[in-house]
Coordinates of C-alpha atoms in Angstrom, one line a residue:
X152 CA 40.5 -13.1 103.4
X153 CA 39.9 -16.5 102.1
X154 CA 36.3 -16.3 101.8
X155 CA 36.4 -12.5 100.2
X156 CA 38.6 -13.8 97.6
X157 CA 36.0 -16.4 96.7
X158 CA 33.3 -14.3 97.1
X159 CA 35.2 -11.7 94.3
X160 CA 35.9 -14.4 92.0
X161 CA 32.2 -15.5 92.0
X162 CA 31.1 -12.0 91.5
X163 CA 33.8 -11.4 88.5
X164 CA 32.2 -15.1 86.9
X165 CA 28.6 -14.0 87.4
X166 CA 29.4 -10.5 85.7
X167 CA 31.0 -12.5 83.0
X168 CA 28.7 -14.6 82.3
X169 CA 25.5 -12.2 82.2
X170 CA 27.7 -10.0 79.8
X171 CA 28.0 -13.1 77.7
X172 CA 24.4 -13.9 77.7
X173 CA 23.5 -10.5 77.0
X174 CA 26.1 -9.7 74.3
X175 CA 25.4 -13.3 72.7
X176 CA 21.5 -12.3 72.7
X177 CA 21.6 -8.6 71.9
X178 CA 24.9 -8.3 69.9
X179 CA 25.6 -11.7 67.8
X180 CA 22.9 -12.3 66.8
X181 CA 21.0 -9.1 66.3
X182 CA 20.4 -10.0 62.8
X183 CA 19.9 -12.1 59.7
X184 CA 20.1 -11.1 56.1
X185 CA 19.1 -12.3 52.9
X186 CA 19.3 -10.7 49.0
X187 CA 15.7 -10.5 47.5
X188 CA 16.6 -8.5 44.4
X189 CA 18.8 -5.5 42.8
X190 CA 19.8 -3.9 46.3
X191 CA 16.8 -5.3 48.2
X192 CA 17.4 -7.2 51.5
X193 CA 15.2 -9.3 53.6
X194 CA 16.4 -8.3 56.7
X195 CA 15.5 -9.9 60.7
X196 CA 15.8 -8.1 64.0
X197 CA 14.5 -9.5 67.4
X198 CA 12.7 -12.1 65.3
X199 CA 10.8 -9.5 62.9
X200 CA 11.1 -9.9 59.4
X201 CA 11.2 -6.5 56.7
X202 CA 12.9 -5.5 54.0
X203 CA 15.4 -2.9 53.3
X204 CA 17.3 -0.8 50.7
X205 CA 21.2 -1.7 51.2
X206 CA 22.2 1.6 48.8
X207 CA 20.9 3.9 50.5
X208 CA 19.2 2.5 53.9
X209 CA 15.6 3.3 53.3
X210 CA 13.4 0.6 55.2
X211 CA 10.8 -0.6 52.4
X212 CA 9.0 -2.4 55.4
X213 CA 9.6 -1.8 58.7
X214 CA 10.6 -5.2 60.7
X215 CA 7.3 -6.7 61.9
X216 CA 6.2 -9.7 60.3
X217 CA 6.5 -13.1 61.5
X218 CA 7.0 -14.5 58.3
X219 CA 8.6 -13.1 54.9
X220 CA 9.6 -15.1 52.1
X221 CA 10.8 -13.2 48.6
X222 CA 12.1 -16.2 47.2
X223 CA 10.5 -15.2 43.7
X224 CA 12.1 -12.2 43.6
X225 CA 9.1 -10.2 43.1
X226 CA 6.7 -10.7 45.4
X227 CA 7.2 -11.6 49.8
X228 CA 4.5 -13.8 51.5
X229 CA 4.1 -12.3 54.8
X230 CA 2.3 -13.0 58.0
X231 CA 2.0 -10.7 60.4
X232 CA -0.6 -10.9 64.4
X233 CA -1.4 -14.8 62.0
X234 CA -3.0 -13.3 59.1
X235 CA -1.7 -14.0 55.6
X236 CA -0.4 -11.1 53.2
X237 CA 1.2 -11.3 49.8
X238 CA 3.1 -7.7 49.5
X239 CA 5.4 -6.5 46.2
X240 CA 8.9 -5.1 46.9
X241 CA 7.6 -1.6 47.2
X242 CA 5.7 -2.7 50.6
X243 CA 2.6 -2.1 49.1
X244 CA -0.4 -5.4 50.2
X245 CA -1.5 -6.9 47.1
X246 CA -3.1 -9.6 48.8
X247 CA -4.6 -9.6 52.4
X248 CA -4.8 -9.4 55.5
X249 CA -6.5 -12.7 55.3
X250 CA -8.9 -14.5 57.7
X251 CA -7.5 -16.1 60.2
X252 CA -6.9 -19.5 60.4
X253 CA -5.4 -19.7 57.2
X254 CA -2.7 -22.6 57.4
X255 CA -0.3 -21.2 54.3
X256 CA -0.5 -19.3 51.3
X257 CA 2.0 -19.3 48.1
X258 CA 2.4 -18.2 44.6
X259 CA 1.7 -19.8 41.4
X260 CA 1.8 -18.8 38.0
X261 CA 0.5 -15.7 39.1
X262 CA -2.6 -16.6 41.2
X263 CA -2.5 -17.4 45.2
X264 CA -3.2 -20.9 46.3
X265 CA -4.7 -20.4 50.1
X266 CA -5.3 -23.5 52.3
X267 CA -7.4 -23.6 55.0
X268 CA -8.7 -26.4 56.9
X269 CA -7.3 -29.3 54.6
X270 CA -9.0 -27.2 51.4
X271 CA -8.1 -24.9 49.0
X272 CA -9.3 -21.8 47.4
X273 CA -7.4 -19.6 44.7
X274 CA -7.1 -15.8 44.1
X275 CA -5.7 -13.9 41.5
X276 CA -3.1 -10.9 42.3
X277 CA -5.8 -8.2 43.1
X278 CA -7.1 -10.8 45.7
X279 CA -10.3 -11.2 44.4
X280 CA -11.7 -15.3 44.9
X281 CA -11.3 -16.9 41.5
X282 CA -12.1 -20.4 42.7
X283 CA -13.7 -20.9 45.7
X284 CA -12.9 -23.7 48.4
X285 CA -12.6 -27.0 46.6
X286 CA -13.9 -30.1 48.3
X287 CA -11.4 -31.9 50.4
X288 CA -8.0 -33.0 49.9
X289 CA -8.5 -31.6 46.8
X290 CA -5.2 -29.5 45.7
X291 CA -4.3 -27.6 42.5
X292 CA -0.8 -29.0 40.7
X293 CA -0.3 -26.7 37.8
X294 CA -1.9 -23.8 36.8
X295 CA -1.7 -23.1 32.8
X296 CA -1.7 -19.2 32.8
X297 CA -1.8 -18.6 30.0
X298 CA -5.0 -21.1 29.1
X299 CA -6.5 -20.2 32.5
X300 CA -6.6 -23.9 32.6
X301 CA -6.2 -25.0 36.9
X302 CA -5.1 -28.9 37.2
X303 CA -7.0 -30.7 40.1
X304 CA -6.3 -33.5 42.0
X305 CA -7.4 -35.8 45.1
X306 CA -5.0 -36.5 46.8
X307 CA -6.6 -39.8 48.6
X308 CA -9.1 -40.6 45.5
X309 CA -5.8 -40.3 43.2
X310 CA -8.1 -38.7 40.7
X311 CA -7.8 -35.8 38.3
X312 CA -10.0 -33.4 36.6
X313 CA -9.5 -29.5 35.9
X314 CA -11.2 -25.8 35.6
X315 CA -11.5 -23.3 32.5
X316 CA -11.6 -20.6 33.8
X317 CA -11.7 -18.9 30.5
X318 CA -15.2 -20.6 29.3
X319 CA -16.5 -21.3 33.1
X320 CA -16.3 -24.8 32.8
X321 CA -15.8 -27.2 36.3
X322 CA -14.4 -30.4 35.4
X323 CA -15.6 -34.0 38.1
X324 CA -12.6 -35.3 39.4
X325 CA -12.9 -39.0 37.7
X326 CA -9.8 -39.2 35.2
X327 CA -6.8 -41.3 36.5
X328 CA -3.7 -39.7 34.8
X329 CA -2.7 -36.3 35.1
X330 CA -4.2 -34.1 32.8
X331 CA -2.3 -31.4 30.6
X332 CA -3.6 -29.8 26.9
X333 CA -1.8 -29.4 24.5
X334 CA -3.5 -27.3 21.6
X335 CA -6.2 -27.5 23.9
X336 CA -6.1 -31.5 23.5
X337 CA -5.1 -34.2 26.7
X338 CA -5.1 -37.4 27.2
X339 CA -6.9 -38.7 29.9
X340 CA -7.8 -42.3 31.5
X341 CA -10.9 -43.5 32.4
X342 CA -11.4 -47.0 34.2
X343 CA -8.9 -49.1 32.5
X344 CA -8.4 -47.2 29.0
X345 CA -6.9 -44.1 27.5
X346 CA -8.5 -41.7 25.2
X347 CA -8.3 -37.9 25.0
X348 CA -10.4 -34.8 26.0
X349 CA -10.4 -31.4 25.1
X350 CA -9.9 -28.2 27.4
X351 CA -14.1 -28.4 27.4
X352 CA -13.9 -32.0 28.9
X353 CA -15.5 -33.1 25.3
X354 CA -14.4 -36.6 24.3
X355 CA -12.2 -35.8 21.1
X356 CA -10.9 -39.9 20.6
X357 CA -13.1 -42.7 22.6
X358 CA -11.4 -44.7 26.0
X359 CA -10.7 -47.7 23.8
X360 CA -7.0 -48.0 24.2
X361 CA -4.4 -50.1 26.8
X362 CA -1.8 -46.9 26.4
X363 CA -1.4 -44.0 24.4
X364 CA 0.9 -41.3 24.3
X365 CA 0.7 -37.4 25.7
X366 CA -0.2 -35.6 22.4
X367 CA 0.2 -35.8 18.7
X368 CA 2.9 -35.5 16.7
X369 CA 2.7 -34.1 12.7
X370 CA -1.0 -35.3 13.5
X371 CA -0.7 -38.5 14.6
X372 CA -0.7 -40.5 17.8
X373 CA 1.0 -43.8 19.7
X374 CA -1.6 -46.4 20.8
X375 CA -1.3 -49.7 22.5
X376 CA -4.0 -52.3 22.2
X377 CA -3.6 -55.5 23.1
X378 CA 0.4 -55.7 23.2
X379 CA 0.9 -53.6 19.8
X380 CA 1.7 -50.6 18.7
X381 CA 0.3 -48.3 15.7
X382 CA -1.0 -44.9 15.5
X383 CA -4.4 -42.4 15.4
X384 CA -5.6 -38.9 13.8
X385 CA -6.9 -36.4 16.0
X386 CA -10.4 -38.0 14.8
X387 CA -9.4 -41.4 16.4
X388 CA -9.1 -43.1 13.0
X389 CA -6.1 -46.1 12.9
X390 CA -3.8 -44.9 10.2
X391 CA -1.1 -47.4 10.9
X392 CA -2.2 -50.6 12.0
X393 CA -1.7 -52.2 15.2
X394 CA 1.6 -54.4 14.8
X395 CA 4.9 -53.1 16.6
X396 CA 6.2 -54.3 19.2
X397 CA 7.4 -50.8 20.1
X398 CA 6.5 -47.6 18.1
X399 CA 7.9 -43.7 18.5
X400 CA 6.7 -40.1 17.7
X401 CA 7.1 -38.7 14.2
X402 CA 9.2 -36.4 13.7
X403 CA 10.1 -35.1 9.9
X404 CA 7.9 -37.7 8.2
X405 CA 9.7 -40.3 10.3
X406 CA 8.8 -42.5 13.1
X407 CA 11.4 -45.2 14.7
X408 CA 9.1 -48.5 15.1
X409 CA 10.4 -51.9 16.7
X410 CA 10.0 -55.6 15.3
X411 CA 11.7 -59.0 16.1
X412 CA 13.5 -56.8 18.7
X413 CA 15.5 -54.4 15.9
X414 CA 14.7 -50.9 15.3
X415 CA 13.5 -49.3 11.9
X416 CA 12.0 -46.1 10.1
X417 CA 8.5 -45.8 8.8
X418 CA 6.5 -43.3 6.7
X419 CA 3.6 -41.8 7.5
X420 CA 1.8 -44.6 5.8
X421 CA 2.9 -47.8 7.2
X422 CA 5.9 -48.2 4.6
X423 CA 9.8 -49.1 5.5
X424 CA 11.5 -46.1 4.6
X425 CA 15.0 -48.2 6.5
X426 CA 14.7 -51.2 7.3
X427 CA 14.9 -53.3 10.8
X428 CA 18.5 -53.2 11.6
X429 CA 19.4 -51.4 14.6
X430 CA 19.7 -52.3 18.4
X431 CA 19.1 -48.6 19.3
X432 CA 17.7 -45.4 16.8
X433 CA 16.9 -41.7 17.2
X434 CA 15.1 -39.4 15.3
X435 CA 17.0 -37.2 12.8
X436 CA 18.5 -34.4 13.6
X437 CA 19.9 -31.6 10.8
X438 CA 20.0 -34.8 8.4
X439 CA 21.6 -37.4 10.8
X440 CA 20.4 -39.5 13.2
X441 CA 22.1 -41.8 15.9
X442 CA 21.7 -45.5 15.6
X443 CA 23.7 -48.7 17.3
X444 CA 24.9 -51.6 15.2
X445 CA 27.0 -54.6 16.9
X446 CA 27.2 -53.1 20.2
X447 CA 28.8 -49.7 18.7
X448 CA 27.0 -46.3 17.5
X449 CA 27.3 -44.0 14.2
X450 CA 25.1 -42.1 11.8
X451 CA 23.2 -42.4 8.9
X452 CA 21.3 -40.3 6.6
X453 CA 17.5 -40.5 6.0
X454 CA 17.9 -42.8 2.9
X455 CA 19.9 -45.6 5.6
X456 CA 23.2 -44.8 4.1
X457 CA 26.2 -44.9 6.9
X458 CA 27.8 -41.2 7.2
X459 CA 29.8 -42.1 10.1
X460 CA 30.7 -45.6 10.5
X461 CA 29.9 -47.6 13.3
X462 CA 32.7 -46.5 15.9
X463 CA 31.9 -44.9 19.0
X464 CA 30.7 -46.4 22.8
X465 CA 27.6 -43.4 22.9
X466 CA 26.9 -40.9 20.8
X467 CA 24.7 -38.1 20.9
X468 CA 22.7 -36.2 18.1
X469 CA 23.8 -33.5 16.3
X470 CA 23.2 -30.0 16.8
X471 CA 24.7 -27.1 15.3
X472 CA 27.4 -29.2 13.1
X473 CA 28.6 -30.9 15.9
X474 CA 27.9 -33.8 18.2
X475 CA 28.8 -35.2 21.5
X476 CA 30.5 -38.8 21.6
X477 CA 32.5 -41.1 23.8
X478 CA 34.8 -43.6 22.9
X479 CA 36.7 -45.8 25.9
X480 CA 37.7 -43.3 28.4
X481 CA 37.4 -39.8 25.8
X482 CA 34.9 -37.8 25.8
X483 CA 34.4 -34.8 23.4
X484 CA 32.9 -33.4 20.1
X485 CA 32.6 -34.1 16.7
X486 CA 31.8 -32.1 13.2
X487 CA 30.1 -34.1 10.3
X488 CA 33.1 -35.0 8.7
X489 CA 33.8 -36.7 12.1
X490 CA 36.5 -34.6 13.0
X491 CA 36.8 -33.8 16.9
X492 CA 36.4 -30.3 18.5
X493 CA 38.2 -29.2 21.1
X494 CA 35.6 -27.3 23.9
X495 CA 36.5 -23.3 25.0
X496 CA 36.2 -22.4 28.0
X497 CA 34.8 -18.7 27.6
X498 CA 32.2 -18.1 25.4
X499 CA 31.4 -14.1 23.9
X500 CA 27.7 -13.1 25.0
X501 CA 26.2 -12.5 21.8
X502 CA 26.3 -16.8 21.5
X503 CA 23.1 -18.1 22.2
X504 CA 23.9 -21.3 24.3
X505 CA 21.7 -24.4 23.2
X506 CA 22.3 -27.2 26.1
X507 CA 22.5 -31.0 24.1
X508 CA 24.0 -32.6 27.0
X509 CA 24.7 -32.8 30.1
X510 CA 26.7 -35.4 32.8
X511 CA 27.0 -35.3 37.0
X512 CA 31.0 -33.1 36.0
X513 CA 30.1 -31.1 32.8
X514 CA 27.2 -29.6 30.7
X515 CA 27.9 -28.2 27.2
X516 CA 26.2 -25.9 25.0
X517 CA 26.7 -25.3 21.2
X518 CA 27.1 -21.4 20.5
X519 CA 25.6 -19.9 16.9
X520 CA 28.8 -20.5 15.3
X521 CA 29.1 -24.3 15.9
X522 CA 31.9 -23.9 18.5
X523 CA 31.5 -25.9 22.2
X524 CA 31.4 -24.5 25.5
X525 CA 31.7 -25.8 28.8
X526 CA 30.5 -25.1 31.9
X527 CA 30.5 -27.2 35.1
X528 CA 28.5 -26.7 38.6
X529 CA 30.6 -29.0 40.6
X530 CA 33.7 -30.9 39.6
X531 CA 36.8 -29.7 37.4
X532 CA 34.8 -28.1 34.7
X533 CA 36.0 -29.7 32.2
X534 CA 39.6 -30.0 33.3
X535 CA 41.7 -32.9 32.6
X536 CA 43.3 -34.7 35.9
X537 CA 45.1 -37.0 35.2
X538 CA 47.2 -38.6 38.7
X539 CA 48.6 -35.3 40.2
X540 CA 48.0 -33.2 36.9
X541 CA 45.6 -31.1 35.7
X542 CA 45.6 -29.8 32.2
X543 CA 43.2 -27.4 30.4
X544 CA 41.3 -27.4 27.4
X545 CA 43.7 -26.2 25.7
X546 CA 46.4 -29.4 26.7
X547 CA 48.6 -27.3 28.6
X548 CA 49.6 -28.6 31.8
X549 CA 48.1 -25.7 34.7
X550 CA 49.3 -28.0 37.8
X551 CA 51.7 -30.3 38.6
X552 CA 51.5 -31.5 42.4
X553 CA 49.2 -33.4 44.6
X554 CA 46.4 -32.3 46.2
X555 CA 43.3 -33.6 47.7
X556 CA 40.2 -32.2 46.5
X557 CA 39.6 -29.7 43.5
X558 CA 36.4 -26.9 43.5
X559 CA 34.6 -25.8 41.0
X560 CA 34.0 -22.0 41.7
X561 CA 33.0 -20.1 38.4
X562 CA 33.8 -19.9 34.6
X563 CA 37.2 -18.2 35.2
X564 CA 38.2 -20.0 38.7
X565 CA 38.9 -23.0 40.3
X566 CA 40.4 -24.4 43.8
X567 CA 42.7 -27.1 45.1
X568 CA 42.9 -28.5 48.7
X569 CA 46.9 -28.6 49.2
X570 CA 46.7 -28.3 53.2
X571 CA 45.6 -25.0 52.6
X572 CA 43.7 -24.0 49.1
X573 CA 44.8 -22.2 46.5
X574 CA 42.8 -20.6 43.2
X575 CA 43.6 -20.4 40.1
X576 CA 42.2 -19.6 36.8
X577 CA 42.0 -21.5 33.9
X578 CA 45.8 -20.7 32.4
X579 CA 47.6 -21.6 35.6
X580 CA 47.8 -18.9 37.0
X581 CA 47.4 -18.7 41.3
X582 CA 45.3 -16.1 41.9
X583 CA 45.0 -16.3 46.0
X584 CA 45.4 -18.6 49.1
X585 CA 44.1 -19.4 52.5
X586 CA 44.6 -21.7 55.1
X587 CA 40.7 -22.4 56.5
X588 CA 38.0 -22.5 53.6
X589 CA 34.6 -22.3 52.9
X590 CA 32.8 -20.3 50.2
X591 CA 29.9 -19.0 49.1
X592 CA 29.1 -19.0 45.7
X593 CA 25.1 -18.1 44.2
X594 CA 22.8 -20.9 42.5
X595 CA 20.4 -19.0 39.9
X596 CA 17.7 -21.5 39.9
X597 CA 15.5 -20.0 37.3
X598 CA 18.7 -20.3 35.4
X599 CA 19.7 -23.3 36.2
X600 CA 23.2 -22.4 37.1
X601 CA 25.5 -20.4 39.1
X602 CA 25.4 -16.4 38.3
X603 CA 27.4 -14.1 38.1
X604 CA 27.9 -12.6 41.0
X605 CA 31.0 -11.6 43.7
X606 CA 32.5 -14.9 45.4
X607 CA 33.2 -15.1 49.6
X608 CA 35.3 -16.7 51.2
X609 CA 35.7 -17.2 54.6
X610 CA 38.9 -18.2 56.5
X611 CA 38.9 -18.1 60.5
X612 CA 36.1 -15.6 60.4
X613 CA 37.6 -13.5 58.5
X614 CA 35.1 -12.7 54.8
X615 CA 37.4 -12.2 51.6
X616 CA 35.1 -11.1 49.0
X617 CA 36.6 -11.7 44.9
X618 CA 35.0 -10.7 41.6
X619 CA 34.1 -13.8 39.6
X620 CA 38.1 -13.4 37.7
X621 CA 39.4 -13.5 41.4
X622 CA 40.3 -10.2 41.9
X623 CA 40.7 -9.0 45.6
X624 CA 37.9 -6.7 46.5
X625 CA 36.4 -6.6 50.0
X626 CA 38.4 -8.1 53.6
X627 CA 36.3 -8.1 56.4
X628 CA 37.3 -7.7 60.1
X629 CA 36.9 -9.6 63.0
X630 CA 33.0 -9.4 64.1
X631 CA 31.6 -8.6 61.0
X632 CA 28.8 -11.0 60.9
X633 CA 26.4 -12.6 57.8
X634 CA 28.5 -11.1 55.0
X635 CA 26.3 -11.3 51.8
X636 CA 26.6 -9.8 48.0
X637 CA 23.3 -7.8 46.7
X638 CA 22.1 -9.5 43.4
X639 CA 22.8 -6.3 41.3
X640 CA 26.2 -7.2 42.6
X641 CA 27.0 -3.7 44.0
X642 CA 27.0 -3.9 47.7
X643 CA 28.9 -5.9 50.2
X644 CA 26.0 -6.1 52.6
X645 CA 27.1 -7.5 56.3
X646 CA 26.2 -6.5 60.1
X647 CA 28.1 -5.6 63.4
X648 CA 26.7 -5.8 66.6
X649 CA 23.7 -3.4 66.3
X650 CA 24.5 -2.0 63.0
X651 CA 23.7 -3.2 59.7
X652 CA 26.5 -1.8 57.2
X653 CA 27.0 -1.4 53.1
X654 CA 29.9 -1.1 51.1
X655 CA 29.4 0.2 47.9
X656 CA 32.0 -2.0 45.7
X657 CA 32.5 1.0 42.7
X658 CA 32.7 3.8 45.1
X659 CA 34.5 1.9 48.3
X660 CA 31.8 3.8 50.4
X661 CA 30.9 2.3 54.0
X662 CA 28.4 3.7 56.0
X663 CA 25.8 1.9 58.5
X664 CA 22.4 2.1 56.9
X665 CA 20.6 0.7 59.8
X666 CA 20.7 0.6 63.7
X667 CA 18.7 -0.3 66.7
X668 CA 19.9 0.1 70.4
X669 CA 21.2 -3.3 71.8
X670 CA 19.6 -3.1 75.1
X671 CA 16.2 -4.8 74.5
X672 CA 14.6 -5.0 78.2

């Protein structure tokens, strides 16, 4: 009886743990997901890659590749049996299938770079050859689209050099700087000295100088020859003499030029405009330009007279009427009557945002009519804390306990670590709680900042899905699995054992758009 027991009980384990292997293999982890764009998912199944419509299930591209990336948005580099293909969201091959042994492919500025053996060659988006294999350890670092100029460089020679592909013209790899036109002009390095080129690889100002700078401003152009500064035309004539000890673009007739280790302004002609004064100077900007005098910064005018007196511990040009500044531990705006603004947190979307400054807790922007906004990607945007405080922009005090930790999480939201966390928006008020937390918010990066769209949270496996004011919209239940938002922010997209399911956030609709049997013998 003893030994059937035993014999039972190892049955009953072995059952249990083949049902765990198989539901682990077949049902877990059935799938991964990923938003591509609008309501387009990259979507994985027994390793295969495709993509799918979440609104209304259609499969663009049946799961078969072995490698998919959509990371632009608007085109997927695939390979499927080892062959390279560049396909648009329609599933339709734009590029490909291409020979084998093609190490990698990718996208840029509209043109595929292929490389193959340690080489590369470069096709447009109809996959016809534009440049053919380049020698070795050759690679391409920019492309200029819109000059059809392609930037070369050897990567073990550390030597530059370029193709027009507009005038058919093949550039040696000799220069030693990185090469890059502006109105069709560069400067390049040859040997030991500077000079610049044009997109033909003409010689537009001879390799006669120890340093020059990347392009001309109002027509003129930093050199450095032996220890001094002065400046060139565009027909390498010296206009300003060689004789600063540190010398700056022109901007508005003005150039900032350093002597007996204080900065002054110069004309266009060599003459002191203001004199040598200043420890730091900036250009102007609408009329006013930052300089520092005895350790502390203000503004004067173009003629040198002091609009704001010498005050502040940084300061920041102006733009818009107003100006960023800091003085001991404040830090905030100013008008030109050196008044101080106080930031708003919400801004109205006709404002065209104009960033002037940014730290590691808070970037502002200056909307059309001269007010401030702030956002924040990490941090308190913008919040005051001061001990166990935290008080809004508009001095009112929102909390009043401790806590550990505060979260950025949009515009309208933020979160505090009080043993559990709580939300709340920027007047106070709580707007939800949970005990475990981890979120998922979306990083635009062509933006350069978090978008828009629906926030997750997740507490003991459990998704809670909020609008981006931190309204309830979507709970998930136990075994839902890689809960994600679509980009046009109109599907909850997640999976369940075999199934992949949608939930249409307007209508509340769920239905399963996709599903393959489990059993994969």
């Amino acid at each position: 009886m003893k030994i059937r027991n035993i014999v039972i009980f190892m049955v009953i384990v072995l059952l249990f743990v083949f049902g765990f292997c198989w539901y682990n293999k077949s049902y877990r982890n059935h799938y991964s997901l990923y938003p591509v764009s609008g309501d387009i998912f990259e979507f994985t199944t027994t390793g295969k890659r495709g993509l799918i419509n979440v609104s209304n299930g259609e499969v663009i591209v049946s799961p078969k590749y072995e490698y998919l990336d959509c990371m632009s948005g608007k085109y997927c580099i695939t390979k499927l049996s080892n062959k390279w293909e560049i396909i648009d969201l329609n599933g339709n091959i734009l590029v490909g299938p291409l020979e084998e042994g093609v190490d990698f492919i990718y996208i840029m500025s509209q043109y595929v770079i292929i490389r193959k053996d340690q080489q590369v060659s470069l096709l447009d988006m109809q996959g016809n050859i534009v440049v053919d294999y380049l020698p070795l350890n050759t690679y391409i670092y920019s492309i200029d689209s819109t000059n059809q100029i392609v930037y070369l460089c050897n990567g073990e020679q550390d030597k530059y050099g370029f193709i027009n592909l507009k005038d058919n013209i093949s550039v040696e790899l000799v220069y030693r700087n990185k090469l890059m036109f502006s109105d069709k002009i560069s400067v390049a390095k040859l040997g030991n000295k500077y000079g610049f080129i044009n997109d033909k690889n003409e010689v537009v100002v001879d390799f006669l100088y120890d340093w020059i700078s990347s392009d001309f401003h109002e027509g003129l152009a930093i050199v450095k020859s032996y220890y001094k500064y002065g400046y060139i035309d565009k027909m390498g004539n010296v206009v300003i003499d060689f004789k600063y000890d540190e010398a700056k673009n022109f901007y508005n007739g003005l150039a900032i030029v350093k002597n007996n280790s204080k900065y002054g302004y110069i004309d266009k002609t060599g003459n002191v405009v203001i004199d040598y004064q200043y420890d730091e100077a900036t250009n102007f900007h609408e009329g006013l330009a930052v300089v520092q005098y005895n350790s502390k910064y203000g503004y004067i005018d173009k003629t040198g007279n002091v609009v704001i007196d010498y005050q502040y511990d940084s300061a920041f040009n102006f733009n818009y009427g107003v100006a960023l500044i800091m003085l001991d531990d404040y830090e905030g705006f100013i008008n030109k009557n050196n008044e101080r603004i106080i930031p708003i947190h919400k801004s109205s979307n006709d404002f065209k945002y104009k960033i002037i400054h940014s730290t590691h807790k808070k970037t502002y922007y200056i909307n059309d009519d001269g007010t401030v906004y702030c956002k924040n990607g990490s941090g308190a945007y913008g919040l005051t804390i001061d001990g166990k405080k935290i008080i809004n922009q508009k001095g009112k005090v929102i909390i009043d306990k401790k806590f550990k930790d505060i979260q950025y999480i949009n515009d309208n939201m933020f979160c505090i670590e009080v043993g559990n966390l709580e939300c709340y928006n920027m007047d106070g008020e709580i707007l939800f709680a949970h005990d475990k937390f981890s979120y998922r918010n979306y990083y635009n990066f062509d933006l350069g900042e978090f978008d828009s769209r629906n926030v997750i949270f997740e507490d003991y496996y459990i998704y809670y899905v909020y609008d981006v004011n931190g309204n309830f919209i979507y709970k998930s239940s136990l075994g839902d699995k890689n809960l994600l938002v679509s980009k046009s922010n109109n599907y909850i997209v997640y999976t369940k054992g075999n199934k992949i399911i949608s939930y249409n956030i307007n209508s509340k609709e769920k239905k399963v758009i996709y599903e393959k049997p489990l059993y994969n013998w």
